[in-house]
CSV table of C-alpha atoms and ligand atoms in Angstrom, one decimal:
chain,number,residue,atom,x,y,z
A,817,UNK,CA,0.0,0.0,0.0
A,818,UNK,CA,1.4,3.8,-0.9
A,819,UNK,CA,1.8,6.1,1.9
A,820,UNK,CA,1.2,9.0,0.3
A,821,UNK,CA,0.8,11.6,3.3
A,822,UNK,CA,3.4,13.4,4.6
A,823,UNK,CA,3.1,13.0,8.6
A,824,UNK,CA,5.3,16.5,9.0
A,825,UNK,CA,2.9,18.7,8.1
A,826,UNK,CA,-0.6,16.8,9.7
A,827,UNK,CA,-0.3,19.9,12.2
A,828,UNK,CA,0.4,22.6,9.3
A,829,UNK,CA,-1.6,25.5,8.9
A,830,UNK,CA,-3.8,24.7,5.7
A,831,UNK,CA,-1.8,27.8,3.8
A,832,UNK,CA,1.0,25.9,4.4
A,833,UNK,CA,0.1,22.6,3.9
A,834,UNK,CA,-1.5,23.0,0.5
A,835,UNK,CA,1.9,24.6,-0.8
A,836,UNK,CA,4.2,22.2,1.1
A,837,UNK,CA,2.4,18.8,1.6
A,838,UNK,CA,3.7,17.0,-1.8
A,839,UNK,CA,7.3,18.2,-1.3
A,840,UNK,CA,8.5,14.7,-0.3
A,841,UNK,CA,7.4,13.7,-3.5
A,842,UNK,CA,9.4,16.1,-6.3
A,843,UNK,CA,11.5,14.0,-8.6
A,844,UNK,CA,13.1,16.9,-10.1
A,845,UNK,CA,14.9,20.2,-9.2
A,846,UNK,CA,11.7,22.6,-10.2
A,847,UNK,CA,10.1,24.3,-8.0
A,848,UNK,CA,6.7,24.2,-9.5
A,849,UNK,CA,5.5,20.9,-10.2
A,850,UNK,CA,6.1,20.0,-14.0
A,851,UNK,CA,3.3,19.1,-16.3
A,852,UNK,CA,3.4,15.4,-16.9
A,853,UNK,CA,1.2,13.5,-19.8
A,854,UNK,CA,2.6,10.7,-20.6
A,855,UNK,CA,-0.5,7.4,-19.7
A,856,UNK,CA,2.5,4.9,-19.6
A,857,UNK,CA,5.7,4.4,-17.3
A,858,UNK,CA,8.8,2.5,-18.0
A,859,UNK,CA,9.3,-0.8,-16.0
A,860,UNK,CA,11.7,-0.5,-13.1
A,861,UNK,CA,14.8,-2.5,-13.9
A,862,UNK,CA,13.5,-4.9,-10.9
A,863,UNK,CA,10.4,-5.4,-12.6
A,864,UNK,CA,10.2,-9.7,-12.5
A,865,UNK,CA,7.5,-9.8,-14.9
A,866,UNK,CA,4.5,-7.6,-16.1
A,867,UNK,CA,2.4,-8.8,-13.4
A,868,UNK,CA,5.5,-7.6,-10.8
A,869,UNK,CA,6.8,-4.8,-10.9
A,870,UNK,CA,9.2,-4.7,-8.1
A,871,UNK,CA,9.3,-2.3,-5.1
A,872,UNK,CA,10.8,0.7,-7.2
A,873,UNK,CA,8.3,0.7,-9.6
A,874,UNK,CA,5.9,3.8,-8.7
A,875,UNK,CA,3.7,4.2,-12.1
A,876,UNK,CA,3.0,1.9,-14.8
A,877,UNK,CA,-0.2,2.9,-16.6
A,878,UNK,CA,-2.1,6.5,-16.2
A,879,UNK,CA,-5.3,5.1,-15.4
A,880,UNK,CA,-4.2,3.7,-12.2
A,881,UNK,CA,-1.5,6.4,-10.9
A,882,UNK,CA,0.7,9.0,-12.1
A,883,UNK,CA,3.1,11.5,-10.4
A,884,UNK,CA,1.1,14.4,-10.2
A,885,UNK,CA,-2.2,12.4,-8.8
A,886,UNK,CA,-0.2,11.8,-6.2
A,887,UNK,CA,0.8,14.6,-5.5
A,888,UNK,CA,-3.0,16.3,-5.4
A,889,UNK,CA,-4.0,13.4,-3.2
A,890,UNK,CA,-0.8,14.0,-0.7
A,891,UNK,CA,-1.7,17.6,-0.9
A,892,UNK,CA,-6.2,17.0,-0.7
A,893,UNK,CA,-5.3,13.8,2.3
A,894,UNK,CA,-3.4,16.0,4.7
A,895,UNK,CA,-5.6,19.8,4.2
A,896,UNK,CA,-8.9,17.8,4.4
A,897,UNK,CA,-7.9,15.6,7.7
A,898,UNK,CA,-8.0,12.4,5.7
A,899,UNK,CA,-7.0,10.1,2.4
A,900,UNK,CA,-8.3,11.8,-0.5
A,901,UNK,CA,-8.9,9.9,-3.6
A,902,UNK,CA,-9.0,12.1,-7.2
A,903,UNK,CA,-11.8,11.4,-9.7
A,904,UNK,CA,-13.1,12.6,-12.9
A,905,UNK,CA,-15.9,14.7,-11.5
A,906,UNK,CA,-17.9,15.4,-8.3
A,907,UNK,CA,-20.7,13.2,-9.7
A,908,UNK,CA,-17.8,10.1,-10.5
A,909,UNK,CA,-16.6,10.6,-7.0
A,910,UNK,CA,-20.6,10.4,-5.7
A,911,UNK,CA,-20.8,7.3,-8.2
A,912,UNK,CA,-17.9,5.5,-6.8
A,913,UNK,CA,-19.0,5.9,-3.2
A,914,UNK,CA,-21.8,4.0,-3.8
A,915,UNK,CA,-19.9,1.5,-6.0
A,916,UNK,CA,-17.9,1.0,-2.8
A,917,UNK,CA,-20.1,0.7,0.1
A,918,UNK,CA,-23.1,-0.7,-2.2
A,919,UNK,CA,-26.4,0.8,0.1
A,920,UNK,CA,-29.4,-1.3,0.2
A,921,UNK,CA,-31.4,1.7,2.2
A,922,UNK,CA,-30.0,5.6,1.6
A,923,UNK,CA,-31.1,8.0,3.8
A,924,UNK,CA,-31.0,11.7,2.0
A,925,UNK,CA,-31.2,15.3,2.8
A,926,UNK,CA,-31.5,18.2,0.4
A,927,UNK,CA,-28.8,18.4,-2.5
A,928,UNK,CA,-27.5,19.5,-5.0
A,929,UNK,CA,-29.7,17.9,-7.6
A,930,UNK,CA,-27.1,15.7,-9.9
A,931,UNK,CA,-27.1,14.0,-6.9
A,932,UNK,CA,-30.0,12.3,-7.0
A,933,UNK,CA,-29.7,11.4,-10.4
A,934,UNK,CA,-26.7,9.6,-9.5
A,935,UNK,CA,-28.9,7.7,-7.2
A,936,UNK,CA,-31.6,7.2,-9.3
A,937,UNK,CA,-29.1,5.1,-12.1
A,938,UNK,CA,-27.9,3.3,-9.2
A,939,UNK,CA,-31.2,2.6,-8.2
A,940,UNK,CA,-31.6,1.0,-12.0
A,941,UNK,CA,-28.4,-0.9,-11.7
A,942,UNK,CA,-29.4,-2.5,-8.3
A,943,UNK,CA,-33.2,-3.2,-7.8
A,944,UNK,CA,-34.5,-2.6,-4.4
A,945,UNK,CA,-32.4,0.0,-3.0
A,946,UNK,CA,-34.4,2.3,-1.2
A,947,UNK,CA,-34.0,5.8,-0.4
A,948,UNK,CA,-35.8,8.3,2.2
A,949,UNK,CA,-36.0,11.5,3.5
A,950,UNK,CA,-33.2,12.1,6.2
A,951,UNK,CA,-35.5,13.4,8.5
A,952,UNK,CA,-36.9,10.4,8.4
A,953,UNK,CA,-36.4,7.0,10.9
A,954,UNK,CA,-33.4,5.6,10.2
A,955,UNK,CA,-34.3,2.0,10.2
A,956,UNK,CA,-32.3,-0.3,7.7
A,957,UNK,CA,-30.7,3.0,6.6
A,958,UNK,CA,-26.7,1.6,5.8
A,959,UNK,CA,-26.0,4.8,4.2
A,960,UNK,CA,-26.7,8.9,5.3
A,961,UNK,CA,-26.0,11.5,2.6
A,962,UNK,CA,-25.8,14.9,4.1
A,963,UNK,CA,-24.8,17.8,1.9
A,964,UNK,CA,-23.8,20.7,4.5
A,965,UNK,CA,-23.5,23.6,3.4
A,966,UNK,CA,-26.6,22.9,0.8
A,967,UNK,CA,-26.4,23.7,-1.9
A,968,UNK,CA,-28.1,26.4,-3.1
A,969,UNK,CA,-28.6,28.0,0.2
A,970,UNK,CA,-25.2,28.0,2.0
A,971,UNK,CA,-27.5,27.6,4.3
A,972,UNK,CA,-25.1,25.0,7.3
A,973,UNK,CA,-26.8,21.4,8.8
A,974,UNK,CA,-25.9,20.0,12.3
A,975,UNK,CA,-23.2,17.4,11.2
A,976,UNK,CA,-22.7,16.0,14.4
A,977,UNK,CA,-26.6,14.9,14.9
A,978,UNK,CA,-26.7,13.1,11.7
A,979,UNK,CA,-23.6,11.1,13.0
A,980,UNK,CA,-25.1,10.1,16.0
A,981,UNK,CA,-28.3,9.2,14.5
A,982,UNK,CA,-26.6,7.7,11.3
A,983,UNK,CA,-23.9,5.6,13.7
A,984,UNK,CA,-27.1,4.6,15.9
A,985,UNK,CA,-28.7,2.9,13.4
A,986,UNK,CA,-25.4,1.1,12.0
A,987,UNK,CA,-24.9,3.6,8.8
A,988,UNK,CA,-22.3,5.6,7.8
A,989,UNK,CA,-22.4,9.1,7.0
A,990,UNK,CA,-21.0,10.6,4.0
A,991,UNK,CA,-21.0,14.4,3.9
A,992,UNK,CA,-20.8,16.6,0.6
A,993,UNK,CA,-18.8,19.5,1.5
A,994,UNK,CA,-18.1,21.0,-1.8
A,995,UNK,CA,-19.8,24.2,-0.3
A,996,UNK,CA,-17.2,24.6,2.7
A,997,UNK,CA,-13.9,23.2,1.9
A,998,UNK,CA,-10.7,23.5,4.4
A,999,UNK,CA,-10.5,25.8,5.8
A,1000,UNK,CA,-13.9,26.2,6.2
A,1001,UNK,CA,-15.1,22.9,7.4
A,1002,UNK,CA,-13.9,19.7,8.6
A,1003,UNK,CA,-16.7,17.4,8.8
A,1004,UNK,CA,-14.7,14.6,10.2
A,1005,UNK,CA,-14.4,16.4,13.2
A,1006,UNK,CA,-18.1,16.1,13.5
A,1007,UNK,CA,-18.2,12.0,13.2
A,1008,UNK,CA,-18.7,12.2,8.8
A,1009,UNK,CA,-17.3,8.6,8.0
A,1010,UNK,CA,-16.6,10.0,4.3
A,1011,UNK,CA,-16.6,13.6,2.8
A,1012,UNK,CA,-16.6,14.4,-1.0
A,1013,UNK,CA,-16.1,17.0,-2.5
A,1014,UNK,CA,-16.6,18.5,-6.0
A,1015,UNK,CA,-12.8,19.4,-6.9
A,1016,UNK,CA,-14.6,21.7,-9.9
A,1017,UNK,CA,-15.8,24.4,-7.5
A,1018,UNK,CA,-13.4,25.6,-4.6
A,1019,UNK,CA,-10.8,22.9,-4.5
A,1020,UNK,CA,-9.8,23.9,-8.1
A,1021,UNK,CA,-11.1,27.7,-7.7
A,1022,UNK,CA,-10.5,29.0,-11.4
A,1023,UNK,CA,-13.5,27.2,-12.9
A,1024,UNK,CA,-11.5,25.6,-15.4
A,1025,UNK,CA,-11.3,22.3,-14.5
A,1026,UNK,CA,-13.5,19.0,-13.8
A,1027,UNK,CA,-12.9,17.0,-11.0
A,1028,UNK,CA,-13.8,15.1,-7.8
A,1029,UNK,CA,-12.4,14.0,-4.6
A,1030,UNK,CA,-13.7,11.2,-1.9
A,1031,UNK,CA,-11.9,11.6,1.4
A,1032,UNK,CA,-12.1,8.4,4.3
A,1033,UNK,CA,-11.2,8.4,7.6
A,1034,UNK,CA,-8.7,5.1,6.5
A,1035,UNK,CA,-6.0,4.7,3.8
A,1036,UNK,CA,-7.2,1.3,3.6
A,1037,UNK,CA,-10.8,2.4,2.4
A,1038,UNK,CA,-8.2,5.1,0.0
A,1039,UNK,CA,-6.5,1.7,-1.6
A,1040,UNK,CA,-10.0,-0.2,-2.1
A,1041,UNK,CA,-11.2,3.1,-3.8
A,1042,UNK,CA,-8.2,3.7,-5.7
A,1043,UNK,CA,-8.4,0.0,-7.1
A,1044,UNK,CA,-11.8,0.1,-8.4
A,1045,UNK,CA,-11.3,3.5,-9.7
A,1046,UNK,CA,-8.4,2.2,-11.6
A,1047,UNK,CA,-10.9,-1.0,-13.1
A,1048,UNK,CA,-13.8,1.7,-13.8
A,1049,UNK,CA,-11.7,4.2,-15.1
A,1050,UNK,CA,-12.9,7.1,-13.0
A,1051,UNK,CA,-10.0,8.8,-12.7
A,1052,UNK,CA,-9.2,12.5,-14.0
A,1053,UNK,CA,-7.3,13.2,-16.9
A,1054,UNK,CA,-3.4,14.4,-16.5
A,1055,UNK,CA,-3.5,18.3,-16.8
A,1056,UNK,CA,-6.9,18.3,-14.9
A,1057,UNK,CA,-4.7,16.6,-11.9
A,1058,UNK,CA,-2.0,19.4,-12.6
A,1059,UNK,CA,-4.5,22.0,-12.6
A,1060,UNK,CA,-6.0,21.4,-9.3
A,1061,UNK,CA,-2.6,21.0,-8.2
A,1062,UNK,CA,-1.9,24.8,-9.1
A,1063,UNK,CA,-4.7,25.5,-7.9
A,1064,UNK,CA,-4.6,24.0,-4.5
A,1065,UNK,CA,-1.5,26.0,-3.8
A,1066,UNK,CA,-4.1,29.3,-3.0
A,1067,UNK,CA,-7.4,27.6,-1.7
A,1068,UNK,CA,-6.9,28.9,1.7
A,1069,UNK,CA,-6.1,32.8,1.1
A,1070,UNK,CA,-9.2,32.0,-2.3
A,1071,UNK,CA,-11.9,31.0,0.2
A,1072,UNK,CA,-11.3,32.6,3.8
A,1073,UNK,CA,-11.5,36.2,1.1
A,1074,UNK,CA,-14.3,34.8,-0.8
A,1075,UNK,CA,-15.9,33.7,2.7
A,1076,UNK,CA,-15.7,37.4,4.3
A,1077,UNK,CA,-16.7,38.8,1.1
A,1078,UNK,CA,-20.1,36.9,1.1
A,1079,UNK,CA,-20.8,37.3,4.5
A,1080,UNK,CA,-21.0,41.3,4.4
A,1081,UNK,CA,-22.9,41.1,1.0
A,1082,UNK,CA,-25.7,38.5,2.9
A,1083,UNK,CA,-25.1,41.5,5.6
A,1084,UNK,CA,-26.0,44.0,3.0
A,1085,UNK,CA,-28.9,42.2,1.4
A,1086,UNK,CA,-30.9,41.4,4.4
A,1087,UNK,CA,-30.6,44.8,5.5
A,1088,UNK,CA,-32.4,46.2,2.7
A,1089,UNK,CA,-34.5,43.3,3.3
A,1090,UNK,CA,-35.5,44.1,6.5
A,1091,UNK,CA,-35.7,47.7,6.1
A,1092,UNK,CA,-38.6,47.1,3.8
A,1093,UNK,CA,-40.3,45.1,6.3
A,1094,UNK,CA,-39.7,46.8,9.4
A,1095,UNK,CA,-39.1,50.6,10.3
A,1096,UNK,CA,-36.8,50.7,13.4
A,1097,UNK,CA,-35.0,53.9,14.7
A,1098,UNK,CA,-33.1,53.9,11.6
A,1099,UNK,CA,-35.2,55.7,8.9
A,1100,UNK,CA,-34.3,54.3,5.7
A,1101,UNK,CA,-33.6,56.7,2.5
A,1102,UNK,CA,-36.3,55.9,-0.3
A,1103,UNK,CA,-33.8,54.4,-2.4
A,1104,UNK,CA,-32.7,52.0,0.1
A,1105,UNK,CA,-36.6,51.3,1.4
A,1106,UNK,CA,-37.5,50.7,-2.8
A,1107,UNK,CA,-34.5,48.1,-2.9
A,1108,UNK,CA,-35.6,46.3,-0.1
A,1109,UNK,CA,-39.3,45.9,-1.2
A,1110,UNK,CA,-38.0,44.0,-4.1
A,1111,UNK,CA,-36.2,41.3,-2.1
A,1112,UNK,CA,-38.4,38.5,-0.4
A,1113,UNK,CA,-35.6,36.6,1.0
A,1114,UNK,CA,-32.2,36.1,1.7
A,1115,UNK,CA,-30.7,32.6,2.7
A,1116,UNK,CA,-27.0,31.4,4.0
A,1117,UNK,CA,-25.5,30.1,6.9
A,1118,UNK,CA,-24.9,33.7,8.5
A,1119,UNK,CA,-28.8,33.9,8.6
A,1120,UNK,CA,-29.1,31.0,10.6
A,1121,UNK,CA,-28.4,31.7,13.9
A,1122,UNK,CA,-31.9,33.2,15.5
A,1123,UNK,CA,-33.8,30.7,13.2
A,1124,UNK,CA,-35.4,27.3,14.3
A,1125,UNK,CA,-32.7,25.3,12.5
A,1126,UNK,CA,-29.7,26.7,14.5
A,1127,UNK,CA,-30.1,24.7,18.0
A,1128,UNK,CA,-26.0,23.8,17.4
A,1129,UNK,CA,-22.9,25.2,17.4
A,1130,UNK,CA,-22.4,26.8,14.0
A,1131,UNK,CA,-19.5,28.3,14.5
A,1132,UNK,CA,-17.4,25.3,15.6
A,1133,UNK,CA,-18.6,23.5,12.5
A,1134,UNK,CA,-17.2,26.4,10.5
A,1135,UNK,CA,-13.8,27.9,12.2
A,1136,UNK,CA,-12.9,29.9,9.2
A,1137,UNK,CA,-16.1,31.7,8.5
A,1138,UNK,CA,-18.9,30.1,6.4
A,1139,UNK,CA,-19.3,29.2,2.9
A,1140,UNK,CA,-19.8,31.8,0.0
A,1141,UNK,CA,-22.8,30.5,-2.0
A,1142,UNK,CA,-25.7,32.1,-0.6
A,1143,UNK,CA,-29.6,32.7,-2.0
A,1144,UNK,CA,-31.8,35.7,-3.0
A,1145,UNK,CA,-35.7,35.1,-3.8
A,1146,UNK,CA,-37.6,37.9,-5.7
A,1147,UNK,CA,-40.9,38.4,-5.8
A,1148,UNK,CA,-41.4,36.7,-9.5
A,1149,UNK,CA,-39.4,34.9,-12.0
A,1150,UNK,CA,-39.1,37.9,-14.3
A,1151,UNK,CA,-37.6,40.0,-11.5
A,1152,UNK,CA,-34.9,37.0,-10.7
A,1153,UNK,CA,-34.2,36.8,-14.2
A,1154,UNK,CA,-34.4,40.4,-14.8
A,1155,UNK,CA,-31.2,41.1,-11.6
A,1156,UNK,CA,-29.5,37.9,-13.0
A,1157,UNK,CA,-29.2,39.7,-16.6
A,1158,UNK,CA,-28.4,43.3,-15.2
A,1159,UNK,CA,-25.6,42.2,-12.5
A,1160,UNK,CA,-22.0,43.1,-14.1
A,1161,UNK,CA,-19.8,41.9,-12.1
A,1162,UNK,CA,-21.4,38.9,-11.2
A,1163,UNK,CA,-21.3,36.6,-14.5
A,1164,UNK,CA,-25.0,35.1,-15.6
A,1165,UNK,CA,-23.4,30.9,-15.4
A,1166,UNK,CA,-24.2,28.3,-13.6
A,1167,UNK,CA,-21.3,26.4,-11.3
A,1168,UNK,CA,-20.0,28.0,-7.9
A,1169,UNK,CA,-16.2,28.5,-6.3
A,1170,UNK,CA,-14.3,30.2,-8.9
A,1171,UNK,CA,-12.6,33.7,-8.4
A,1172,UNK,CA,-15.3,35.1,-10.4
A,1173,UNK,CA,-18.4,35.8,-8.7
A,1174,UNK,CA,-21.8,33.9,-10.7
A,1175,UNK,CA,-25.4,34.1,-10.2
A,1176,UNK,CA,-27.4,31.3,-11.6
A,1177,UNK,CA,-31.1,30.0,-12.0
A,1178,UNK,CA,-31.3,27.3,-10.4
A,1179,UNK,CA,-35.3,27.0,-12.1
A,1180,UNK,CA,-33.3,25.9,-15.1
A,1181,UNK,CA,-31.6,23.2,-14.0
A,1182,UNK,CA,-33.9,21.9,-11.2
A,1183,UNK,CA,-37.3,21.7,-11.5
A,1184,UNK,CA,-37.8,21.7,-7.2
A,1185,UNK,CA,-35.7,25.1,-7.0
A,1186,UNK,CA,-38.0,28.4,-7.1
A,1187,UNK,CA,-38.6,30.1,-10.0
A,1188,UNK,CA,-37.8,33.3,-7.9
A,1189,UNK,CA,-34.9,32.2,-6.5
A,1190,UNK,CA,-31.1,33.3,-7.0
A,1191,UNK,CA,-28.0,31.4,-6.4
A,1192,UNK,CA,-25.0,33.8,-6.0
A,1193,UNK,CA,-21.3,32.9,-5.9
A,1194,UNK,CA,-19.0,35.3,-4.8
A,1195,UNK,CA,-15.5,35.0,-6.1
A,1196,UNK,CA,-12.5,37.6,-5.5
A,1197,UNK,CA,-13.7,40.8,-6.3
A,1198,UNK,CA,-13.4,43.6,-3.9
A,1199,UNK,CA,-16.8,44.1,-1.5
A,1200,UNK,CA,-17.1,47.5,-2.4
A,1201,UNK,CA,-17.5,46.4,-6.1
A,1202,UNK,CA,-19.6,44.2,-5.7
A,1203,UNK,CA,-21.8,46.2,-3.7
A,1204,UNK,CA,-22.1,48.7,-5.9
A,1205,UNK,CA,-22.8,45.9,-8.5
A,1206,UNK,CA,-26.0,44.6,-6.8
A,1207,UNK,CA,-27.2,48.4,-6.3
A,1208,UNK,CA,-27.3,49.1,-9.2
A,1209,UNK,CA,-28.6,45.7,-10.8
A,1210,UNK,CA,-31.1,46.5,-7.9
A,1211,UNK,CA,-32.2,50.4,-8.8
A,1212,UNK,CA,-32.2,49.6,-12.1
A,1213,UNK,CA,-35.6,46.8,-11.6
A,1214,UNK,CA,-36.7,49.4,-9.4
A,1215,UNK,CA,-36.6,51.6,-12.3
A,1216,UNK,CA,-38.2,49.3,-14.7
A,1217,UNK,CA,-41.0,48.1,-12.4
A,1218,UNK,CA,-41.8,51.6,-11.4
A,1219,UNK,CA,-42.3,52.4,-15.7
A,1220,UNK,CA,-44.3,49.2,-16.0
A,1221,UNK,CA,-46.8,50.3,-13.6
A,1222,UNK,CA,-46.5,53.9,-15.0
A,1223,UNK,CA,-47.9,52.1,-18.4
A,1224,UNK,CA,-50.5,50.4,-16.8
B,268,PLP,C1,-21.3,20.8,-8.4
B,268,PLP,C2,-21.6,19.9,-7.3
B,268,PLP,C3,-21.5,18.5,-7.4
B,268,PLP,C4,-21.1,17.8,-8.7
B,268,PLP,O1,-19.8,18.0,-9.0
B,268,PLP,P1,-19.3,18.0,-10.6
B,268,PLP,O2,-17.8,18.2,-10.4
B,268,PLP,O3,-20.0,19.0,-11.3
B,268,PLP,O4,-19.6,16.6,-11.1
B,268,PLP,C5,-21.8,17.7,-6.3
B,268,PLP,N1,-22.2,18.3,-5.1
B,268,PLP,C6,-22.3,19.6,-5.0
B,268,PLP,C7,-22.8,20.2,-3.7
B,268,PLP,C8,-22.0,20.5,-6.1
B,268,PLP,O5,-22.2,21.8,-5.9
């Protein structure tokens, strides 16, 4: 079995150990990693035959291993607390989980919607797998899928509850936390048995790359995955793995910024939220009280706190601050589509994590999200730009609405 992980830097900062964590494994004098293709690997001169290839022989074929997989997987093992293994996409990585621990009886809570689809083929492939709410009983339930944050909200779930409750009934709990990667959250630390992620969004960062990553407690449970990724052929392609290896070198200074940034923009949306609801000592300015009559809600885990799903400790789930996907409902479809087409700053695309800040329909793509309903993604743009971005994507339907009723 490969050890991969580096034990000297298990107790690393994450800034550190994203840029450091693969340095036992350079095989040349460059200090950046160089870009490696090749899908096949000369035997070792102690290969025996081609069914042993002797204990110096690291790669043979790309499908199984190559240099810079490992060194993503060194780098994703010891930032995310555990032993990562690399796939093709988020939705390969959610495929191969199941592939491994074969569920007869899925327990699920909200998520992103591929999800489910995922679930539904393996529900095709294997007759009589059952799956249920995860609010529901947990009887028979071998397998708890908890997405936390959820995605399109941001809005956090109590990890640690679902452990207990998943562990009580004999099930393991896997935990998407593509939403609220290290720093952000560690849901190991809560009791999660697995966590995957989709390497696409945050762990890549640049949105310019497809890619997945299952993370178990055990590098035994790595191995197993790794050898029936290797049969499958689930694995990403080489300059996908050398992207995200790029890419991880920044994910903790990308999504602690990208983190704060949200937050005070979810600050500055619910205020003109509220102002439009309630007058307090604070008299609002017309402008401000016309912005906020236009938004009906504003979700993400920042939000949470007084409401009736925050009887936990939040902020230990989330040491680093919270994730920074958050939602925005209108008060029709036109209006959501109308501030999805007149934000500048914020790019009209679907996906999440990047350094460029999205907003995206979800309507379109899932038939259960709101028609009102905005999912925002805030990337690396100043505050103060963005700001300015959503006032005047804001003013500007205020504008039009007030002209349409002027024609009436
Ligand atoms: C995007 C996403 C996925 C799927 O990942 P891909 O890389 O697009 O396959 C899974 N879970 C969540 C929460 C996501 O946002």
């Amino acid at each position: 079995m490969v050890e991969i992980k580096n034990p000297l830097y298990n107790c690393a900062a994450p800034s550190t150990q994203t840029v450091h964590a693969d340095s036992h494994m350079r095989a040349t004098s460059d200090v950046s990693p160089p870009i490696g293709v090749s899908t096949t690997f000369e035997y070792a001169q102690t290969a025996i035959d081609a069914c042993n290839y002797g204990p110096d022989q690291r790669h043979v074929y790309s499908r199984e291993s190559t240099p810079t997989n490992l060194k993503v997987e060194a780098v994703l093992s010891t930032v995310t607390e555990g032993h990562a293994v690399l796939y093709g996409s988020g939705l390969t990585a959610v495929l191969a989980v199941l592939i491994h621990y074969k569920p007869k009886k899925i327990a699920l809570s909200e998520c992103y919607f591929g999800i489910r689809k995922v679930i539904d083929q393996y529900q095709a492939l294997v007759p009589g797998v059952k799956v249920i709410g995860s609010e529901c009983p947990y009887d028979g339930v071998d397998l708890v899928w908890l997405e936390s944050p959820v995605n399109p909200t941001g809005e956090v779930k109590d990890i640690g509850s679902y452990a207990l409750r998943a562990h009580a009934a004999g099930a393991i709990l896997v935990v998407d936390a593509t939403l609220a990667p290290p720093p952000l959250s560690y849901p190991f630390r809560q009791g999660a048995d697995v966590v995957v992620h989709s390497a696409t969004k945050y762990l890549g960062g640049h949105s310019d790359l497809l890619a997945g990553v299952v993370v178990t407690r055990t590098a035994k449970t790595a191995e197993t995955l790794r050898v029936d990724r290797c049969t499958l052929g689930l694995g990403a392609g080489s300059l996908e793995n050398w992207l995200l290896l790029r890419s991880l070198r920044t994910l903790s200074i990308r999504v602690k910024q990208q983190s704060q940034t949200a937050a005070r923009l979810v600050a500055l949306l619910e205020s003109y939220r509220r102002n439009a609801v309630v007058t307090t000592c604070h008299t609002p300015s017309a402008a401000e009280l016309s912005l906020g009559r236009l938004i009906t809600s504003v979700r993400h885990a920042t939000l949470q706190h007084n409401g009736p799903h925050c009887n936990f400790n939040i902020a230990q789930q989330h040491p680093e601050g919270f994730g920074a996907v958050f939602s925005i409902t209108l008060a029709s479809k036109t209006q959501a589509l109308f501030v999805a087409r007149q934000l500048r700053l914020h790019r009209f695309a679907t996906s999440l994590g990047g350094v460029e800040s999205l907003v995206d329909w979800r309507h379109g793509w899932d038939a259960t999200a709101e028609p009102t309903q905005l999912r925002i993604s805030i990337g690396l743009e100043s505050y103060d730009d963005l700001a300015s971005d959503w006032k005047q994507a804001l003013l500007a339907l205020d504008e039009s609405e007030k002209k349409a009723a002027a024609k009436l």
